[in-house]
Amino acid sequence: MLGLRFAATWVINLKERLPDMYAYDHYDHAIVNARVDEFRDQVKRRIAGEISEEEFRPMRLQNGLYLQLHAYMLRVAIPYGTLSSTQMRKLAHIARVYDKGYGHFTTRQNIQYNWPKLVETPDLLDELASVEMHAIQTSGNCIRNVTTDQFAGATPEEVDDPRPYAELIRQWSTFHPEFAHLPRKFKIAVTGASKDRAAIRWHDIGLILKTDKEGQLGFEIVVGGGMGRTPVIGKTIRDFLPKADLLSYLESILRVYNAWGDRKNKYRARIKITLDDIGEAEFTRLVEEEWERARQTPLDAPAVEEARIRAMFTSPPLEVLNDTVAEDFATDNADFKSWLNNAVADHKVPGHGIVTISLKPHGGIPGDASAEQMEIVADLAERYSSSEIRVSHEQNLILPHVARHDLPTIWEALKAADLATANVGLLTDIIACPGLDYCALANARSIPIAQELGKHFDDLARLNDIGELKIKISGCINSCGHHHAGHIGILGVDRKGEELYQIMLGGSGAEDASRAELLGRGFPADEIVGAVQTVIDLYLDHRADREETFLQAVRRLGTSPFKEALYGTG
Amino acid sequence: MERVNLTGKRSETYRAWDGIDAEAISNSPSFTYEQAASIDLQTIEHACRIGLDLPASIAFEDVQALIQRIGAHRIGLINLIFETFTDGRGFTSAVRLRRDAAFTGELRATGPLAPDQALYLLRSGFDTAMVTREGRRQAFIDALSRYSAFYQTAADGAVPVSQLRQAGHADRKAS
Amino acid sequence: MAKKLKGPQIILSNRLDDGRVQFLTKDTSWSFQAHDAWLLVSEDEREAAMAAAQAFVQSNQIVDAEFAEAELTEAGPRPTHPKYIIQNAGPTVRRDLGYQSEGKAA
């Protein structure tokens, strides 16, 4: 009898797959646990007055703890946007116990909590450590979370899975002794797909996986992209770097930046300015020269270590499936059909799909998820997606490996949790920073604008007619909402205590990266939605055909017609 | 000022040269950049070894030029003075002094350093820290044993985790 | 980057242990409501108030203190700039979440 029961359990477990992601060994655990102890000690010393705020501030920032308008804010790292069901459940638990029952997924694939208490943060970090999570280097003048394509390892059009490299970079950059005090923050992104879903060219370093003529794997190295006050698209300083040389080359770039970056003027301290000051040719020469020295030392991970890490991201391939369950369900259910066409992308294995869960319900707060919603996603991932979840920099969640025949069941569950808005990639799939409602750096609120746009354009048929359109809203020039890369970018500014909203058009965060162009003076909060409507109307009136996207139309028409429509001037 | 010895290397006390008294030069003098760049090399012939007091912000190329001028064997101490503890340039200078200038003398960091930087200083190649904030000494020493595993190959020569993993080291108790 | 403020002001701070916002009162203690704040009209008042606030920094109870422009209403002082209005009232997008919502009648 016992034998039969055991066999039944074994068969069920075979169906559940473990997530394809990095798993800590005792070294990783030791490092994270030591960090929690260190921070606990730092907090104790701060409360006792043994260290001043001036000394403590860089320490707490390097543990992701900001002081915001209403409370502290903790930014928890989700390395390259990958997490397991177990980890997502812990994030939900933390939202409940240490916060106000929700979290906010960010434009760098992390999660933020808005109400933690300083004195409770060490315990919070302890809980994170128990599920192999942390808040290390999510703020401060150091190397931040490495981000990547949210479809990595699942998309059919990939040269190689970027995540093992992202993990190598994560380890190399964690507590790097030389680079803990850079001139400014440092952001690295990596992709393996030709379609850029990670805003590669907007990063301090962008890495694009490719093969050379002999079929060897390596990276195109892009340096000096960035937003903020001076938006710049990154420049390729090396066309091909063999993958085995990755860490030594990165180290060389960081070493040159650390030595030469501006430390007097905060607004000139990012590597994009350093590159410009020194000149691209000279900067590249300095890096290549340093690399000749750096590669003499054993900086790069041994091949065996790369293989060990890579193995964790590779599991036996999914079964090829061939059914019409989803299509059949769609013939009788228009809402499901709409979602199927919108939120499910092709998977590299036939019969499977990549599901994007929109965290942009119309009228809701972009990127926010309640503890309950997080648990529902965790459950769905466990049952239908190998316990694996991704976070995109567009503030949505992804189930990367779903069998298409499970889609109707998944959709029903998402719908019940208000997670099935079929607006992925459409106008109301808005990126918005927390803005003046939460952030001490902001000049204006951004969330209410996103909410108003969601309510105003609350018609799926209309949204689909408008087609692909990325609106990105920032509440200040720090650009956490990525407005420079928006097809429509909106920047909130403060003029004499009044919030105004500037519109810019034609930006892109994809492989065709471009800066949005400012149209003119800002609109008050009660006029901005109307202004966006005017822009949309003009596009609909003047698009070449229904296939021409908004971005294509803007690039073809230029911004003059839009300026004319909004301001009456050419 | 409190001295913390990170590596156990012998650490001497150097006296800043006043720029005038040539007699004083035989007695473990330390020089600023300007002094070292211009001093007549004959006058330091009798000194055992000299020290250099340099700003942590100095360009490595400038230090390298000094070393080439004076002779590496004559320099017992390079002291990088941090105006703020967040000036990361001193760490890159330390790394390059060890790797590119093959400097084997005492490498010192002086300034309002935070104890939590102890391992960063050690692993960037520093031997000693002169801390200008009071009461930090024990915290510095404690900080050195906070972490026992490191991801990077660094100037202190500690075996990084990636290589320990290869060697299949027996499970240590995670702390 | 602090610009010179004009007119009547109040002082606010974040508590060290939980980051919560509070306003300096006339008897140099703290209230969570701006309308309890000490309205500072003269330069002398402002100096004295900031000195009192800084004592709380020294004793590790607050992170730092800053001035905010305010106007006097019937209910008491009220910040005039959006940032401080929001700090006083909580996030405008989730009225149920700010600390200010605690203790309110359901």
Coordinates of C-alpha atoms in Angstrom, one line a residue, chain B residues 2-156:
Chain B
E2 CA 44.0 55.7 15.2
R3 CA 46.2 53.3 13.3
V4 CA 44.7 49.9 12.2
N5 CA 47.0 47.4 10.8
L6 CA 45.1 45.3 8.2
T7 CA 47.8 43.0 7.0
G8 CA 50.3 42.7 9.8
K9 CA 53.0 44.3 7.6
R10 CA 55.5 46.3 9.6
S11 CA 54.3 49.8 9.8
E12 CA 56.7 52.7 10.5
T13 CA 56.0 56.2 11.6
Y14 CA 57.1 58.8 9.1
R15 CA 57.6 62.4 9.9
A16 CA 56.4 64.9 7.4
W17 CA 59.3 66.9 6.1
D18 CA 59.0 70.6 6.8
G19 CA 60.6 71.4 3.5
I20 CA 63.5 73.3 5.1
D21 CA 65.6 71.2 7.4
A22 CA 67.8 69.0 5.2
E23 CA 69.1 67.3 8.3
A24 CA 65.7 65.9 9.1
I25 CA 65.7 64.0 5.9
S26 CA 67.6 61.1 7.2
N27 CA 64.9 60.3 9.8
S28 CA 62.0 58.5 8.0
P29 CA 60.7 61.6 6.3
S30 CA 57.5 61.8 4.3
F31 CA 57.0 64.1 1.4
T32 CA 54.1 65.7 -0.3
Y33 CA 53.7 65.3 -4.0
E34 CA 55.2 68.7 -4.8
Q35 CA 58.2 68.1 -2.5
A36 CA 58.8 64.6 -3.9
A37 CA 58.5 65.8 -7.5
S38 CA 61.1 68.6 -7.1
I39 CA 63.5 67.5 -4.4
D40 CA 67.1 66.9 -5.3
L41 CA 67.6 63.1 -5.1
Q42 CA 71.0 63.6 -3.5
T43 CA 69.4 65.0 -0.4
I44 CA 67.4 61.8 0.3
E45 CA 70.3 59.5 -0.3
H46 CA 70.9 59.0 3.4
A47 CA 67.3 58.3 4.3
C48 CA 66.5 54.7 5.1
R49 CA 63.3 54.9 3.2
I50 CA 60.9 57.7 2.6
G51 CA 57.2 58.1 2.7
L52 CA 54.9 59.8 0.3
D53 CA 51.7 61.7 1.5
L54 CA 49.5 61.9 -1.5
P55 CA 45.8 62.8 -2.0
A56 CA 43.6 59.8 -2.6
S57 CA 42.3 61.7 -5.7
I58 CA 45.7 61.7 -7.4
A59 CA 46.0 60.2 -10.9
F60 CA 47.9 56.9 -10.9
E61 CA 50.1 58.1 -13.7
D62 CA 51.4 60.9 -11.4
V63 CA 52.2 58.5 -8.6
Q64 CA 53.9 56.2 -11.1
A65 CA 56.0 59.0 -12.4
L66 CA 57.1 59.8 -8.8
I67 CA 58.1 56.2 -8.2
Q68 CA 60.1 56.1 -11.3
R69 CA 61.8 59.3 -10.4
I70 CA 62.7 58.4 -6.8
G71 CA 63.1 54.6 -7.2
A72 CA 60.7 52.1 -5.8
H73 CA 63.4 50.7 -3.4
R74 CA 63.6 54.1 -1.7
I75 CA 59.9 54.3 -0.9
G76 CA 58.8 52.6 2.3
L77 CA 55.3 54.1 2.5
I78 CA 52.7 55.5 0.1
N79 CA 50.0 57.2 2.2
L80 CA 46.8 58.0 0.3
I81 CA 44.9 60.7 2.1
F82 CA 41.1 60.6 1.8
E83 CA 39.3 63.9 2.2
T84 CA 36.0 62.0 2.3
F85 CA 35.5 58.3 2.9
T86 CA 33.5 58.1 -0.3
D87 CA 36.3 59.0 -2.7
G88 CA 36.7 55.7 -4.6
R89 CA 39.8 56.9 -6.5
G90 CA 42.0 55.8 -3.7
F91 CA 40.9 52.2 -4.1
T92 CA 41.8 52.2 -7.8
S93 CA 45.2 53.8 -7.1
A94 CA 45.9 51.1 -4.5
V95 CA 45.0 48.3 -7.0
R96 CA 47.3 49.8 -9.7
L97 CA 50.1 50.5 -7.3
R98 CA 50.2 46.8 -6.4
R99 CA 49.6 45.5 -9.9
D100 CA 51.3 48.0 -12.2
A101 CA 53.9 49.7 -10.1
A102 CA 54.7 46.5 -8.2
F103 CA 54.8 48.5 -5.1
T104 CA 55.7 46.3 -2.1
G105 CA 56.1 48.9 0.6
E106 CA 53.4 49.9 3.1
L107 CA 50.3 51.2 1.5
R108 CA 48.2 53.3 3.9
A109 CA 44.8 55.0 3.8
T110 CA 44.3 58.0 6.0
G111 CA 41.1 59.9 6.6
P112 CA 37.5 59.7 8.0
L113 CA 37.2 56.1 7.0
A114 CA 34.3 53.9 8.0
P115 CA 34.9 50.6 9.7
D116 CA 32.8 48.9 7.1
Q117 CA 35.4 49.8 4.5
A118 CA 38.0 47.7 6.3
L119 CA 37.7 44.7 3.9
Y120 CA 37.5 46.9 0.9
L121 CA 40.8 48.6 1.9
L122 CA 42.5 45.3 2.6
R123 CA 41.3 43.7 -0.7
S124 CA 42.3 46.7 -2.7
G125 CA 45.9 46.4 -1.4
F126 CA 46.1 48.6 1.6
D127 CA 48.2 47.5 4.6
T128 CA 47.1 50.1 7.2
A129 CA 44.4 52.6 7.8
M130 CA 44.9 55.8 9.8
V131 CA 41.4 56.7 10.9
T132 CA 40.7 60.3 11.7
R133 CA 37.4 59.6 13.4
E134 CA 37.8 58.6 17.0
G135 CA 36.8 55.4 18.6
R136 CA 36.7 53.3 15.4
R137 CA 39.7 51.1 15.9
Q138 CA 37.9 48.0 17.4
A139 CA 35.1 48.3 14.9
F140 CA 37.7 48.2 12.1
I141 CA 39.3 45.1 13.5
D142 CA 35.9 43.4 14.0
A143 CA 34.9 44.3 10.4
L144 CA 37.9 42.4 9.0
S145 CA 36.4 39.1 10.1
R146 CA 32.8 39.8 9.1
Y147 CA 33.1 38.1 5.7
S148 CA 35.0 34.9 5.0
A149 CA 34.0 34.4 1.3
F150 CA 34.6 36.8 -1.6
Y151 CA 33.4 36.7 -5.2
Q152 CA 36.3 38.6 -6.8
T153 CA 40.0 38.0 -7.4
A154 CA 41.5 41.0 -5.5
A155 CA 44.8 42.4 -4.5
D156 CA 44.9 40.7 -1.1

